[in-house]
Structure formats: C-alpha cells, structure tokens
Amino acid sequence: AQKITQTQPGMFVQEKEAVTLDCTYDTSDPSYGLFWYKQPSSGEMIFLIYQGSYDQQNATEGRYSLNFQKARKSANLVISASQLGDSAMYFCAMRRYTGGGNKLTFGTGTQLKVEL
Amino acid sequence: SAVISQKPSRDICQRGTSLTIQCQVDSQVTMMFWYRQQPGQSLTLIATANQGSEATYESGFVIDKFPISRPNLTFSTLTVSNMSPEDSSIYLCSVEPGMETQYFGPGTRLLVL
C-alpha cells in the first residue's frame, strides 16, 4: 500500500524568504509519480509540480522546486521568495504507474502562512 | 492543461435528498476521477469514471450512495444520494490528460442540514 506523510501541520515564513515543506512516501512500486498541489481558502486544487521516480533531475517550476531524494523516499517542496499569495494549504500526493490504478494518494497537508 | 468546470459551486441541502454534481472538461479525456474532501481533511478518491464502462469505486464507497455517469469523453456527473450531515464536504472532479498531470475542477461545496 502507498502512504504519504506530511509531518508539518502548519508552517510560517516571512515574505521573500524560502520555505521547505516536507513530504515522505512509502511504496514498493518501482515506478511512481509525486505531485504537489496548492489549495487556497477558495477550495480549488492547483497543480504545482511533478516528479517522476525515474527522473534524474529535480523538477522546477518557476518559484517551486522539488527536492527529490529517492533513497530517503522524500519529495520536499521548496518555495523561493515567498509571497503573501502563497498562504494556503499544500498537499503532497503520489500516483503509482504499475499494477493498474491511476488514483492519487494524498498526504494530510501543510498549512502555510506567509507573514510580512 | 485542461479547463474543468463544476456545477453547482456550492449548495445547501436537506438530509434525505440527493444532489447531482456536474463536471465538464474542455478536452476529451479517458479517465475522470471524483474525490471527496471532508472538512479539515485531505482528499479521498471516491471512484474512477471511464467512458463506456461502469465506474470503479474505492473501498468504502458504493454505487447506490454515489452513482456516477460518464456519457462522453468530456462530461461526468456524481450524485450524492440520501444525504446526511456526514456528506458535507467538498467534492472535486479531476482529469488526467497525461501521466504527469492531474488537474482538478474548482470543487462543489456541499452542506447538508
């Protein structure tokens, strides 16, 4: 069975600083994908970044980067130059690519608050 | 990317009634997914809806409670039947246009009194 763990229920960061949101996962599948989503108070789920298990380089999308450490089974999200609009709930999720099934398994989320 | 719309965006319903949520995508997709997010919780997959076949339900979810239709490659509906206050949640549909992406609709906020 797959499991995603986000150990930080809440995080604070000052505007313009960088912040790392932790995510560890557990799977026996050799092929999988890791996703990060942002959920503002409006409730929508905004796709941020993706990392495949066979990708050699860490994924980056603008101010978002994923610190992928496969041996440690961690996929931490790094947000650089935080903005007030980054305040939201952040979810890490995993998708398996073997054995059928396309569902995403989500972690419990981290509430990020960006302060002036 | 995919543009996904959901109707209604929110609703307040009486217990014992049913609500049908619509999900429309701007492009053809093979798989559509329905998730539930209970208050303060993470997302849980209800079912996977493929066009032309019955939906596949996850453990703990049954067709009688959450019937799903998938009449074509751009549209799906989820019905929440015989509602109780425990069904108060955000319901989200999602699509997977490629293996490296899964996009979500804006969600339907449901409150059952």
Tab-separated table of C-alpha atoms in Angstrom:
chain	number	residue	atom	x	y	z
A	1	ALA	CA	0.000	0.000	0.000
A	2	GLN	CA	1.086	3.529	-0.645
A	3	LYS	CA	1.386	6.170	2.034
A	4	ILE	CA	2.220	9.848	2.020
A	5	THR	CA	3.340	11.600	5.187
A	6	GLN	CA	3.417	15.329	5.760
A	7	THR	CA	4.643	15.953	9.289
A	8	GLN	CA	4.194	19.735	9.382
A	9	PRO	CA	0.560	20.642	10.025
A	10	GLY	CA	1.449	24.341	9.921
A	11	MET	CA	4.366	26.485	8.796
A	12	PHE	CA	5.144	30.175	8.962
A	13	VAL	CA	7.521	32.036	6.680
A	14	GLN	CA	8.363	35.669	6.193
A	15	GLU	CA	7.681	37.307	2.878
A	16	LYS	CA	10.584	36.965	0.405
A	17	GLU	CA	12.113	34.090	2.354
A	18	ALA	CA	12.338	30.500	1.116
A	19	VAL	CA	10.406	27.692	2.786
A	20	THR	CA	10.586	23.908	2.574
A	21	LEU	CA	7.511	21.742	3.017
A	22	ASP	CA	8.290	18.151	3.891
A	23	CYS	CA	6.859	15.051	2.259
A	24	THR	CA	7.905	11.445	2.688
A	25	TYR	CA	6.338	8.495	0.964
A	26	ASP	CA	6.241	4.762	1.193
A	27	THR	CA	5.781	2.481	-1.774
A	28	SER	CA	7.173	-0.759	-3.116
A	29	ASP	CA	6.443	0.202	-6.713
A	30	PRO	CA	9.496	0.936	-8.870
A	31	SER	CA	7.569	3.437	-10.970
A	32	TYR	CA	5.593	6.265	-9.423
A	33	GLY	CA	4.984	9.965	-9.637
A	34	LEU	CA	4.950	12.634	-6.967
A	35	PHE	CA	2.758	15.725	-7.152
A	36	TRP	CA	2.352	18.891	-5.149
A	37	TYR	CA	-0.878	20.862	-5.041
A	38	LYS	CA	-1.831	24.188	-3.521
A	39	GLN	CA	-5.301	24.670	-2.049
A	40	PRO	CA	-6.215	28.246	-1.161
A	41	SER	CA	-9.191	29.005	1.036
A	42	SER	CA	-11.409	29.021	-2.075
A	43	GLY	CA	-11.043	25.234	-2.157
A	44	GLU	CA	-9.666	24.675	-5.633
A	45	MET	CA	-6.697	22.339	-6.060
A	46	ILE	CA	-3.919	23.967	-8.062
A	47	PHE	CA	-1.289	21.694	-9.598
A	48	LEU	CA	2.209	22.984	-8.840
A	49	ILE	CA	4.882	20.476	-9.770
A	50	TYR	CA	5.540	16.853	-10.707
A	51	GLN	CA	8.474	14.496	-10.194
A	52	GLY	CA	8.737	11.057	-11.757
A	53	SER	CA	10.565	8.297	-9.917
A	54	TYR	CA	12.977	7.824	-12.821
A	55	ASP	CA	13.679	11.499	-13.362
A	56	GLN	CA	17.358	12.206	-12.869
A	57	GLN	CA	16.952	15.874	-12.102
A	58	ASN	CA	14.836	17.630	-9.534
A	59	ALA	CA	11.749	19.245	-11.006
A	60	THR	CA	11.430	23.021	-11.058
A	61	GLU	CA	8.527	25.285	-11.995
A	62	GLY	CA	9.169	28.953	-11.503
A	63	ARG	CA	9.496	29.596	-7.770
A	64	TYR	CA	8.698	25.971	-6.965
A	65	SER	CA	11.275	23.222	-6.877
A	66	LEU	CA	11.082	19.679	-5.671
A	67	ASN	CA	13.942	18.275	-3.608
A	68	PHE	CA	13.682	14.613	-4.580
A	69	GLN	CA	15.743	12.166	-2.540
A	70	LYS	CA	14.754	8.753	-3.788
A	71	ALA	CA	16.828	6.687	-1.353
A	72	ARG	CA	15.258	8.536	1.561
A	73	LYS	CA	11.825	8.482	-0.077
A	74	SER	CA	11.343	12.174	0.346
A	75	ALA	CA	9.954	14.775	-2.035
A	76	ASN	CA	10.092	18.127	-0.311
A	77	LEU	CA	8.647	21.239	-1.937
A	78	VAL	CA	10.780	24.359	-1.849
A	79	ILE	CA	9.104	27.712	-2.425
A	80	SER	CA	11.549	30.515	-3.037
A	81	ALA	CA	10.869	34.220	-2.468
A	82	SER	CA	7.596	33.619	-0.637
A	83	GLN	CA	4.684	35.903	-1.405
A	84	LEU	CA	1.569	36.683	0.608
A	85	GLY	CA	-0.442	34.862	-2.036
A	86	ASP	CA	1.413	31.657	-1.229
A	87	SER	CA	-0.566	31.358	2.008
A	88	ALA	CA	-2.592	28.199	1.503
A	89	MET	CA	-2.800	24.502	2.233
A	90	TYR	CA	-0.229	22.390	0.394
A	91	PHE	CA	-0.734	18.723	-0.370
A	92	CYS	CA	1.793	16.143	-1.485
A	93	ALA	CA	0.411	13.228	-3.495
A	94	MET	CA	1.669	10.067	-5.148
A	95	ARG	CA	0.486	8.103	-8.149
A	96	ARG	CA	1.526	4.595	-8.978
A	97	TYR	CA	2.273	3.519	-12.537
A	98	THR	CA	2.382	-0.220	-12.089
A	99	GLY	CA	-0.307	-2.695	-11.163
A	100	GLY	CA	-3.091	-0.588	-12.544
A	101	GLY	CA	-4.877	2.330	-10.963
A	102	ASN	CA	-4.379	5.995	-11.601
A	103	LYS	CA	-5.513	7.406	-8.326
A	104	LEU	CA	-3.595	9.927	-6.332
A	105	THR	CA	-2.906	9.191	-2.694
A	106	PHE	CA	-2.707	12.409	-0.711
A	107	GLY	CA	-0.915	13.418	2.440
A	108	THR	CA	-2.648	15.297	5.221
A	109	GLY	CA	-1.366	18.649	4.063
A	110	THR	CA	0.642	21.566	5.445
A	111	GLN	CA	-0.953	24.944	6.121
A	112	LEU	CA	1.499	27.658	5.066
A	113	LYS	CA	1.170	31.199	6.312
A	114	VAL	CA	3.312	33.924	4.763
A	115	GLU	CA	3.855	36.915	7.005
A	116	LEU	CA	5.041	40.449	6.312
B	1	SER	CA	-3.536	21.771	-19.324
B	2	ALA	CA	-7.266	21.202	-19.017
B	3	VAL	CA	-10.019	23.608	-18.055
B	4	ILE	CA	-12.574	21.976	-15.798
B	5	SER	CA	-15.839	23.396	-14.581
B	6	GLN	CA	-18.190	22.066	-11.942
B	7	LYS	CA	-21.800	22.815	-11.184
B	8	PRO	CA	-23.044	23.765	-8.692
B	9	SER	CA	-20.168	25.535	-6.994
B	10	ARG	CA	-21.921	25.179	-3.666
B	11	ASP	CA	-25.231	24.037	-2.270
B	12	ILE	CA	-27.093	23.628	0.978
B	13	CYS	CA	-29.319	20.572	1.059
B	14	GLN	CA	-31.713	18.887	3.450
B	15	ARG	CA	-30.964	15.440	4.752
B	16	GLY	CA	-32.555	12.622	2.824
B	17	THR	CA	-32.372	14.440	-0.508
B	18	SER	CA	-29.964	13.881	-3.403
B	19	LEU	CA	-27.681	16.239	-5.301
B	20	THR	CA	-26.134	15.738	-8.727
B	21	ILE	CA	-22.816	17.422	-9.404
B	22	GLN	CA	-21.692	18.028	-12.960
B	23	CYS	CA	-18.122	18.088	-14.247
B	24	GLN	CA	-17.268	19.433	-17.701
B	25	VAL	CA	-13.814	19.361	-19.326
B	26	ASP	CA	-12.716	21.406	-22.317
B	27	SER	CA	-10.980	18.453	-23.990
B	28	GLN	CA	-11.557	14.733	-24.363
B	29	VAL	CA	-10.078	12.635	-21.585
B	30	THR	CA	-10.212	8.923	-20.976
B	31	MET	CA	-10.369	8.967	-17.209
B	32	MET	CA	-12.191	11.235	-14.836
B	33	PHE	CA	-11.971	10.977	-11.090
B	34	TRP	CA	-14.225	12.024	-8.247
B	35	TYR	CA	-12.737	12.954	-4.876
B	36	ARG	CA	-14.224	13.945	-1.547
B	37	GLN	CA	-12.635	16.300	0.933
B	38	GLN	CA	-14.316	16.296	4.308
B	39	PRO	CA	-13.893	19.395	6.494
B	40	GLY	CA	-10.283	19.812	7.594
B	41	GLN	CA	-9.250	16.601	5.884
B	42	SER	CA	-7.267	15.514	2.870
B	43	LEU	CA	-8.710	14.262	-0.414
B	44	THR	CA	-10.055	10.764	-0.780
B	45	LEU	CA	-10.855	9.142	-4.112
B	46	ILE	CA	-14.481	8.073	-4.443
B	47	ALA	CA	-14.367	6.489	-7.886
B	48	THR	CA	-12.811	6.472	-11.320
B	49	ALA	CA	-15.160	7.084	-14.240
B	50	ASN	CA	-14.300	5.770	-17.695
B	51	GLN	CA	-16.466	6.490	-20.673
B	52	GLY	CA	-18.452	3.484	-21.783
B	53	SER	CA	-17.983	1.419	-18.666
B	54	GLU	CA	-19.161	1.369	-15.092
B	55	ALA	CA	-17.297	3.466	-12.597
B	56	THR	CA	-14.762	1.795	-10.349
B	57	TYR	CA	-15.366	2.580	-6.688
B	58	GLU	CA	-12.805	2.724	-3.910
B	59	SER	CA	-13.178	0.853	-0.687
B	60	GLY	CA	-15.830	2.449	1.486
B	61	PHE	CA	-17.801	3.972	-1.393
B	62	VAL	CA	-20.729	2.263	-3.097
B	63	ILE	CA	-22.669	2.882	-6.262
B	64	ASP	CA	-26.026	3.181	-4.504
B	65	LYS	CA	-24.754	6.112	-2.469
B	66	PHE	CA	-22.604	7.758	-5.157
B	67	PRO	CA	-23.925	6.855	-8.614
B	68	ILE	CA	-21.748	8.186	-11.425
B	69	SER	CA	-22.454	8.745	-15.086
B	70	ARG	CA	-19.920	9.229	-17.873
B	71	PRO	CA	-21.890	9.711	-21.088
B	72	ASN	CA	-18.977	11.050	-23.156
B	73	LEU	CA	-15.296	11.950	-23.002
B	74	THR	CA	-15.835	15.492	-21.692
B	75	PHE	CA	-18.564	15.122	-19.077
B	76	SER	CA	-19.385	13.254	-15.902
B	77	THR	CA	-21.852	13.507	-13.039
B	78	LEU	CA	-21.676	12.385	-9.440
B	79	THR	CA	-24.851	12.043	-7.397
B	80	VAL	CA	-24.760	12.111	-3.620
B	81	SER	CA	-27.855	10.156	-2.609
B	82	ASN	CA	-29.944	10.157	0.541
B	83	MET	CA	-27.698	12.752	2.095
B	84	SER	CA	-26.835	13.080	5.746
B	85	PRO	CA	-24.792	15.778	7.524
B	86	GLU	CA	-21.754	13.471	7.260
B	87	ASP	CA	-21.821	14.031	3.489
B	88	SER	CA	-20.971	17.697	3.973
B	89	SER	CA	-17.722	18.015	2.042
B	90	ILE	CA	-16.049	19.498	-0.967
B	91	TYR	CA	-16.493	17.229	-3.983
B	92	LEU	CA	-13.892	17.580	-6.718
B	93	CYS	CA	-13.567	16.034	-10.117
B	94	SER	CA	-10.217	15.648	-11.808
B	95	VAL	CA	-8.809	14.539	-15.140
B	96	GLU	CA	-5.503	13.148	-16.237
B	97	PRO	CA	-4.631	14.420	-19.714
B	98	GLY	CA	-1.135	12.954	-19.325
B	99	MET	CA	0.592	10.647	-16.867
B	100	GLU	CA	2.482	13.552	-15.353
B	101	THR	CA	-0.500	15.743	-14.666
B	102	GLN	CA	-3.828	15.541	-12.922
B	103	TYR	CA	-5.967	18.642	-12.909
B	104	PHE	CA	-8.853	19.380	-10.606
B	105	GLY	CA	-12.067	21.248	-11.036
B	106	PRO	CA	-12.946	24.140	-8.721
B	107	GLY	CA	-14.956	21.859	-6.434
B	108	THR	CA	-18.513	21.762	-5.150
B	109	ARG	CA	-19.022	22.742	-1.524
B	110	LEU	CA	-21.901	20.785	-0.078
B	111	LEU	CA	-23.547	21.442	3.269
B	112	VAL	CA	-26.203	19.028	4.446
B	113	LEU	CA	-28.523	20.183	7.216
